[in-house]
Amino acid sequence: FYKRPVSAPASWLRTFCTSVYKESADLLAMATVALLVPVPPPTIARPPALRSRHLGFLPRSCELGSSRVTAAMSSSDPSLATEAPQAAVTSERKLSPDLQEQLAKPYLARAMAAVDPSHPEGSKGRDTKGMSVLQQHAAFFDRNGDGVIYPWETFQSLRAIGLGSPSAFGTSILLHLVLTYPTQPGWMPSPLLSIHIKNIHRGKHGSDSETYDTEGRFEPAKFDAIFSKFGKTRPNALSEDEINAMLKHNRNMYDFLGWAAANLEWKLLHKVAKDKEGFLQREIVRGAFDGSLFERLQESKKST
């Protein structure tokens, strides 16, 4: 042991380090080549395209990205159902599942146009003056156009559309007693019971059809639901009994003021605008929401 040369450990260590260095250099060179030389991705065989005849539940007309919902898709997707088996009322008051095919974006509340499938742009040729649909409805009763409605103006307007003097007088007093304070620009009540059109959205009451939203816009889907739910005799008209059924079913709990207001509005509308058979036509109701009906009634009364 003592006679072993001293240089043996140094020689062994030198050989080991040299081999490790060569192997590291080779690995580094291979990695550099792999990064610099692009390798084409492996070719993956595509499965044959699936056609609608292979899948019984997928109709041929169904396309990816299409906004149209077919009947087969609706029946297979419970999230699109409008009727619940355990809620009989959902079957009694039906909705129109294809409304979006008849009117663009029926879920979007319109600020200045009362639209439906027959009137996608609202009442054509009518100057909205930048007012909301609810403001247009109220503006008919502003006889001098100053933006403020007084009881005598409401009386004159009701007489102009064919209401008798006693009914017009009583209705005017009731409407102004209810709407005057919510629409005032300040805290002080008006001794003249004035109604300010710019704040008419504050006078929106409950237990109604919700066709007006809380800002006075017009909601097409809510308007359509009036007739899809309650128009049993005729799809686009309401009889007096159907109006009564709607008023009853739209009631919110303990909303006595809303019940009375909705009842007064619809009964007056039926009285002045029903047809010879006692029905309120869809176009008549739509015109009442944007006020165009009142203008037509006034013109017809003048001509007679």
Short mmCIF file of C-alpha atoms in Angstrom, two decimals:
data_model
loop_
_atom_site.label_atom_id
_atom_site.label_comp_id
_atom_site.label_asym_id
_atom_site.label_seq_id
_atom_site.Cartn_x
_atom_site.Cartn_y
_atom_site.Cartn_z
CA PHE A 1 0.00 0.00 0.00
CA TYR A 2 2.75 2.42 0.92
CA LYS A 3 4.55 1.62 -2.36
CA ARG A 4 1.50 2.67 -4.58
CA PRO A 5 2.38 5.71 -6.70
CA VAL A 6 1.02 9.00 -5.43
CA SER A 7 -0.15 10.14 -8.91
CA ALA A 8 -2.79 7.32 -9.26
CA PRO A 9 -5.70 9.19 -7.57
CA ALA A 10 -5.00 12.35 -9.58
CA SER A 11 -4.94 10.38 -12.84
CA TRP A 12 -8.25 8.64 -12.06
CA LEU A 13 -9.97 11.95 -11.18
CA ARG A 14 -8.69 13.58 -14.36
CA THR A 15 -10.10 10.75 -16.49
CA PHE A 16 -13.49 10.90 -14.76
CA CYS A 17 -13.87 14.68 -15.21
CA THR A 18 -12.86 14.44 -18.89
CA SER A 19 -15.55 11.83 -19.61
CA VAL A 20 -18.22 13.82 -17.81
CA TYR A 21 -17.27 16.96 -19.75
CA LYS A 22 -17.46 15.13 -23.11
CA GLU A 23 -20.88 13.65 -22.32
CA SER A 24 -22.21 17.07 -21.22
CA ALA A 25 -20.94 18.70 -24.39
CA ASP A 26 -22.59 16.02 -26.52
CA LEU A 27 -25.93 16.47 -24.75
CA LEU A 28 -25.71 20.25 -25.14
CA ALA A 29 -25.01 19.92 -28.86
CA MET A 30 -27.98 17.56 -29.35
CA ALA A 31 -30.34 19.95 -27.54
CA THR A 32 -29.13 22.87 -29.65
CA VAL A 33 -29.78 20.97 -32.87
CA ALA A 34 -33.27 19.96 -31.68
CA LEU A 35 -34.19 23.57 -31.00
CA LEU A 36 -32.84 24.95 -34.27
CA VAL A 37 -34.17 22.30 -36.67
CA PRO A 38 -38.03 22.32 -36.88
CA VAL A 39 -39.72 18.98 -36.63
CA PRO A 40 -43.10 18.64 -38.41
CA PRO A 41 -45.97 17.64 -36.11
CA PRO A 42 -47.24 14.08 -36.43
CA THR A 43 -50.16 13.61 -38.75
CA ILE A 44 -53.33 12.61 -36.92
CA ALA A 45 -56.03 10.89 -38.87
CA ARG A 46 -59.36 12.68 -38.63
CA PRO A 47 -62.48 10.68 -37.85
CA PRO A 48 -65.18 10.74 -40.51
CA ALA A 49 -67.57 13.71 -40.26
CA LEU A 50 -70.74 13.00 -38.35
CA ARG A 51 -73.91 13.67 -40.29
CA SER A 52 -77.36 14.33 -38.88
CA ARG A 53 -78.64 11.00 -40.21
CA HIS A 54 -76.21 9.21 -37.88
CA LEU A 55 -77.62 11.02 -34.84
CA GLY A 56 -81.36 10.75 -34.46
CA PHE A 57 -81.60 13.60 -31.97
CA LEU A 58 -79.67 16.12 -34.12
CA PRO A 59 -81.72 17.61 -37.00
CA ARG A 60 -80.07 18.38 -40.34
CA SER A 61 -80.95 22.09 -40.03
CA CYS A 62 -78.99 22.54 -36.81
CA GLU A 63 -75.70 24.43 -37.34
CA LEU A 64 -72.98 25.53 -34.94
CA GLY A 65 -73.26 29.20 -34.04
CA SER A 66 -76.84 29.47 -35.28
CA SER A 67 -79.25 31.45 -33.13
CA ARG A 68 -82.17 29.34 -34.24
CA VAL A 69 -83.38 26.78 -31.71
CA THR A 70 -85.23 23.88 -33.28
CA ALA A 71 -88.07 21.99 -31.72
CA ALA A 72 -85.96 18.88 -31.31
CA MET A 73 -83.29 20.78 -29.41
CA SER A 74 -85.90 22.47 -27.20
CA SER A 75 -87.52 19.19 -26.31
CA SER A 76 -84.18 17.67 -25.35
CA ASP A 77 -83.01 20.67 -23.32
CA PRO A 78 -85.05 21.16 -20.12
CA SER A 79 -83.47 24.59 -19.56
CA LEU A 80 -85.48 25.88 -22.57
CA ALA A 81 -88.81 24.53 -21.34
CA THR A 82 -91.57 27.08 -20.64
CA GLU A 83 -93.87 24.65 -18.83
CA ALA A 84 -93.27 22.71 -15.62
CA PRO A 85 -95.26 19.50 -15.03
CA GLN A 86 -95.76 20.27 -11.35
CA ALA A 87 -96.86 23.89 -11.98
CA ALA A 88 -100.15 23.76 -13.86
CA VAL A 89 -100.25 27.55 -14.16
CA THR A 90 -97.27 27.45 -16.56
CA SER A 91 -99.33 25.31 -18.94
CA GLU A 92 -102.39 27.53 -18.62
CA ARG A 93 -100.48 30.76 -19.37
CA LYS A 94 -98.25 29.92 -22.29
CA LEU A 95 -95.35 31.88 -23.76
CA SER A 96 -94.21 32.18 -27.38
CA PRO A 97 -90.94 30.21 -27.67
CA ASP A 98 -90.35 31.37 -31.27
CA LEU A 99 -90.73 35.10 -30.64
CA GLN A 100 -87.04 35.69 -31.36
CA GLU A 101 -87.59 34.38 -34.90
CA GLN A 102 -90.33 36.95 -35.48
CA LEU A 103 -88.73 39.98 -33.80
CA ALA A 104 -85.08 40.85 -33.33
CA LYS A 105 -83.97 40.80 -29.67
CA PRO A 106 -87.43 40.62 -28.04
CA TYR A 107 -85.76 40.54 -24.62
CA LEU A 108 -84.33 44.04 -25.18
CA ALA A 109 -86.47 46.83 -23.72
CA ARG A 110 -87.00 49.62 -26.26
CA ALA A 111 -86.68 53.17 -24.98
CA MET A 112 -88.60 55.03 -27.68
CA ALA A 113 -90.50 52.47 -29.79
CA ALA A 114 -93.37 50.11 -28.95
CA VAL A 115 -92.42 47.17 -31.17
CA ASP A 116 -93.93 43.78 -31.95
CA PRO A 117 -93.56 41.32 -34.87
CA SER A 118 -95.98 43.36 -37.00
CA HIS A 119 -94.28 46.66 -36.10
CA PRO A 120 -90.54 45.95 -35.69
CA GLU A 121 -89.79 49.69 -35.83
CA GLY A 122 -92.74 50.85 -33.73
CA SER A 123 -95.30 53.37 -34.97
CA LYS A 124 -93.84 54.57 -38.27
CA GLY A 125 -93.87 58.27 -39.08
CA ARG A 126 -94.42 59.30 -35.47
CA ASP A 127 -92.16 61.89 -33.86
CA THR A 128 -91.09 60.57 -30.46
CA LYS A 129 -89.42 63.90 -29.54
CA GLY A 130 -86.78 61.90 -27.69
CA MET A 131 -89.28 60.72 -25.07
CA SER A 132 -89.56 57.24 -23.60
CA VAL A 133 -92.55 55.10 -24.54
CA LEU A 134 -94.19 55.82 -21.18
CA GLN A 135 -93.60 59.55 -21.64
CA GLN A 136 -95.16 59.37 -25.11
CA HIS A 137 -98.19 57.70 -23.54
CA ALA A 138 -98.55 60.51 -21.01
CA ALA A 139 -97.73 63.33 -23.45
CA PHE A 140 -101.12 63.02 -25.15
CA PHE A 141 -102.74 64.46 -22.02
CA ASP A 142 -100.45 67.51 -22.07
CA ARG A 143 -102.66 69.74 -24.18
CA ASN A 144 -100.36 72.77 -24.32
CA GLY A 145 -97.11 70.81 -24.59
CA ASP A 146 -95.34 72.40 -21.61
CA GLY A 147 -94.35 69.09 -20.02
CA VAL A 148 -96.81 69.44 -17.12
CA ILE A 149 -100.29 67.87 -17.06
CA TYR A 150 -103.10 69.46 -15.01
CA PRO A 151 -106.45 67.84 -14.12
CA TRP A 152 -108.39 69.96 -16.61
CA GLU A 153 -106.04 68.87 -19.40
CA THR A 154 -106.61 65.23 -18.53
CA PHE A 155 -110.35 65.85 -18.53
CA GLN A 156 -110.20 67.44 -21.99
CA SER A 157 -108.07 64.57 -23.31
CA LEU A 158 -110.40 61.90 -22.01
CA ARG A 159 -113.35 63.69 -23.54
CA ALA A 160 -111.44 63.92 -26.84
CA ILE A 161 -111.10 60.12 -27.06
CA GLY A 162 -114.78 59.51 -26.37
CA LEU A 163 -115.23 59.21 -22.61
CA GLY A 164 -118.36 60.77 -21.11
CA SER A 165 -118.13 63.86 -18.91
CA PRO A 166 -118.86 62.16 -15.53
CA SER A 167 -116.35 59.35 -16.22
CA ALA A 168 -113.75 61.80 -17.55
CA PHE A 169 -114.10 64.05 -14.50
CA GLY A 170 -113.85 61.24 -11.93
CA THR A 171 -110.95 59.57 -13.74
CA SER A 172 -109.02 62.84 -13.98
CA ILE A 173 -109.29 63.49 -10.24
CA LEU A 174 -108.25 59.94 -9.34
CA LEU A 175 -105.27 59.90 -11.69
CA HIS A 176 -103.92 63.21 -10.45
CA LEU A 177 -104.42 62.37 -6.78
CA VAL A 178 -102.30 59.23 -7.27
CA LEU A 179 -99.63 60.52 -9.68
CA THR A 180 -99.08 64.13 -8.67
CA TYR A 181 -96.74 63.70 -5.71
CA PRO A 182 -94.45 60.93 -7.11
CA THR A 183 -93.78 62.98 -10.25
CA GLN A 184 -93.02 66.31 -8.56
CA PRO A 185 -89.46 67.64 -9.04
CA GLY A 186 -89.15 68.46 -5.34
CA TRP A 187 -90.53 67.53 -1.94
CA MET A 188 -93.39 70.03 -1.93
CA PRO A 189 -96.75 68.74 -3.22
CA SER A 190 -98.53 70.64 -5.95
CA PRO A 191 -101.79 72.39 -4.91
CA LEU A 192 -102.95 72.11 -8.54
CA LEU A 193 -102.29 68.32 -8.63
CA SER A 194 -99.89 68.66 -11.56
CA ILE A 195 -98.11 65.68 -13.15
CA HIS A 196 -94.62 66.19 -14.57
CA ILE A 197 -93.99 64.09 -17.68
CA LYS A 198 -90.22 63.95 -17.19
CA ASN A 199 -90.80 62.05 -13.92
CA ILE A 200 -93.72 59.92 -15.06
CA HIS A 201 -91.67 56.72 -14.58
CA ARG A 202 -91.94 57.31 -10.83
CA GLY A 203 -95.68 56.77 -11.10
CA LYS A 204 -95.39 53.21 -12.44
CA HIS A 205 -97.49 50.92 -10.25
CA GLY A 206 -97.40 47.21 -9.54
CA SER A 207 -99.87 44.45 -10.46
CA ASP A 208 -99.58 45.39 -14.14
CA SER A 209 -98.40 43.54 -17.25
CA GLU A 210 -94.83 44.85 -16.72
CA THR A 211 -94.70 45.93 -20.36
CA TYR A 212 -93.24 49.19 -19.10
CA ASP A 213 -90.05 48.68 -17.13
CA THR A 214 -89.22 50.89 -14.15
CA GLU A 215 -87.61 53.48 -16.44
CA GLY A 216 -90.53 53.68 -18.86
CA ARG A 217 -89.09 51.54 -21.64
CA PHE A 218 -91.22 49.10 -23.64
CA GLU A 219 -90.51 45.36 -23.21
CA PRO A 220 -91.61 43.39 -26.31
CA ALA A 221 -91.53 39.97 -24.62
CA LYS A 222 -93.82 41.19 -21.81
CA PHE A 223 -96.21 42.72 -24.32
CA ASP A 224 -96.35 39.49 -26.31
CA ALA A 225 -97.03 37.53 -23.10
CA ILE A 226 -100.28 39.48 -22.60
CA PHE A 227 -101.79 37.71 -25.60
CA SER A 228 -99.97 34.37 -25.45
CA LYS A 229 -101.09 33.93 -21.83
CA PHE A 230 -104.61 35.31 -21.90
CA GLY A 231 -105.75 35.50 -25.53
CA LYS A 232 -107.65 32.20 -25.50
CA THR A 233 -110.53 33.03 -27.82
CA ARG A 234 -108.41 34.86 -30.40
CA PRO A 235 -104.60 34.82 -30.42
CA ASN A 236 -104.24 38.58 -31.02
CA ALA A 237 -107.17 39.98 -29.09
CA LEU A 238 -108.63 40.06 -25.58
CA SER A 239 -112.27 39.72 -24.60
CA GLU A 240 -113.64 41.41 -21.49
CA ASP A 241 -113.52 38.13 -19.56
CA GLU A 242 -109.91 37.59 -20.62
CA ILE A 243 -109.01 41.09 -19.47
CA ASN A 244 -110.58 40.32 -16.09
CA ALA A 245 -108.58 37.08 -15.89
CA MET A 246 -105.37 38.96 -16.71
CA LEU A 247 -106.05 41.61 -14.06
CA LYS A 248 -106.68 38.92 -11.48
CA HIS A 249 -103.58 36.89 -12.29
CA ASN A 250 -101.27 39.93 -12.45
CA ARG A 251 -102.05 41.03 -8.91
CA ASN A 252 -99.14 41.40 -6.52
CA MET A 253 -99.83 40.48 -2.91
CA TYR A 254 -101.42 43.29 -0.84
CA ASP A 255 -100.90 45.79 -3.67
CA PHE A 256 -104.37 47.30 -3.40
CA LEU A 257 -103.41 50.56 -5.12
CA GLY A 258 -101.87 48.64 -8.02
CA TRP A 259 -104.97 46.46 -8.36
CA ALA A 260 -107.23 49.50 -8.58
CA ALA A 261 -104.96 51.38 -11.00
CA ALA A 262 -104.58 48.43 -13.39
CA ASN A 263 -108.32 47.76 -13.29
CA LEU A 264 -109.13 51.41 -14.07
CA GLU A 265 -106.68 51.61 -16.97
CA TRP A 266 -107.75 48.41 -18.73
CA LYS A 267 -111.47 48.96 -18.21
CA LEU A 268 -111.24 52.50 -19.65
CA LEU A 269 -109.23 51.21 -22.60
CA HIS A 270 -111.77 48.48 -23.28
CA LYS A 271 -114.61 50.98 -23.05
CA VAL A 272 -113.22 53.47 -25.60
CA ALA A 273 -111.33 51.13 -27.98
CA LYS A 274 -113.11 47.75 -28.15
CA ASP A 275 -114.31 46.52 -31.54
CA LYS A 276 -117.89 45.65 -32.50
CA GLU A 277 -117.56 42.20 -30.97
CA GLY A 278 -116.19 43.50 -27.68
CA PHE A 279 -112.52 42.55 -28.24
CA LEU A 280 -109.41 44.64 -27.68
CA GLN A 281 -107.18 44.05 -30.68
CA ARG A 282 -103.42 43.67 -30.27
CA GLU A 283 -102.68 46.77 -32.35
CA ILE A 284 -105.09 48.80 -30.21
CA VAL A 285 -103.28 47.79 -27.04
CA ARG A 286 -99.86 48.46 -28.57
CA GLY A 287 -101.03 51.93 -29.61
CA ALA A 288 -102.21 52.63 -26.08
CA PHE A 289 -98.72 51.97 -24.72
CA ASP A 290 -97.04 54.59 -26.93
CA GLY A 291 -100.03 56.96 -27.11
CA SER A 292 -100.56 56.64 -30.86
CA LEU A 293 -104.00 55.09 -30.22
CA PHE A 294 -105.19 58.24 -28.41
CA GLU A 295 -104.23 60.38 -31.38
CA ARG A 296 -106.14 58.11 -33.77
CA LEU A 297 -109.21 58.08 -31.52
CA GLN A 298 -109.14 61.86 -31.26
CA GLU A 299 -108.98 62.22 -35.04
CA SER A 300 -111.85 59.77 -35.53
CA LYS A 301 -113.99 61.66 -33.00
CA LYS A 302 -113.28 64.94 -34.76
CA SER A 303 -114.28 63.50 -38.14
CA THR A 304 -117.60 62.26 -36.77
#
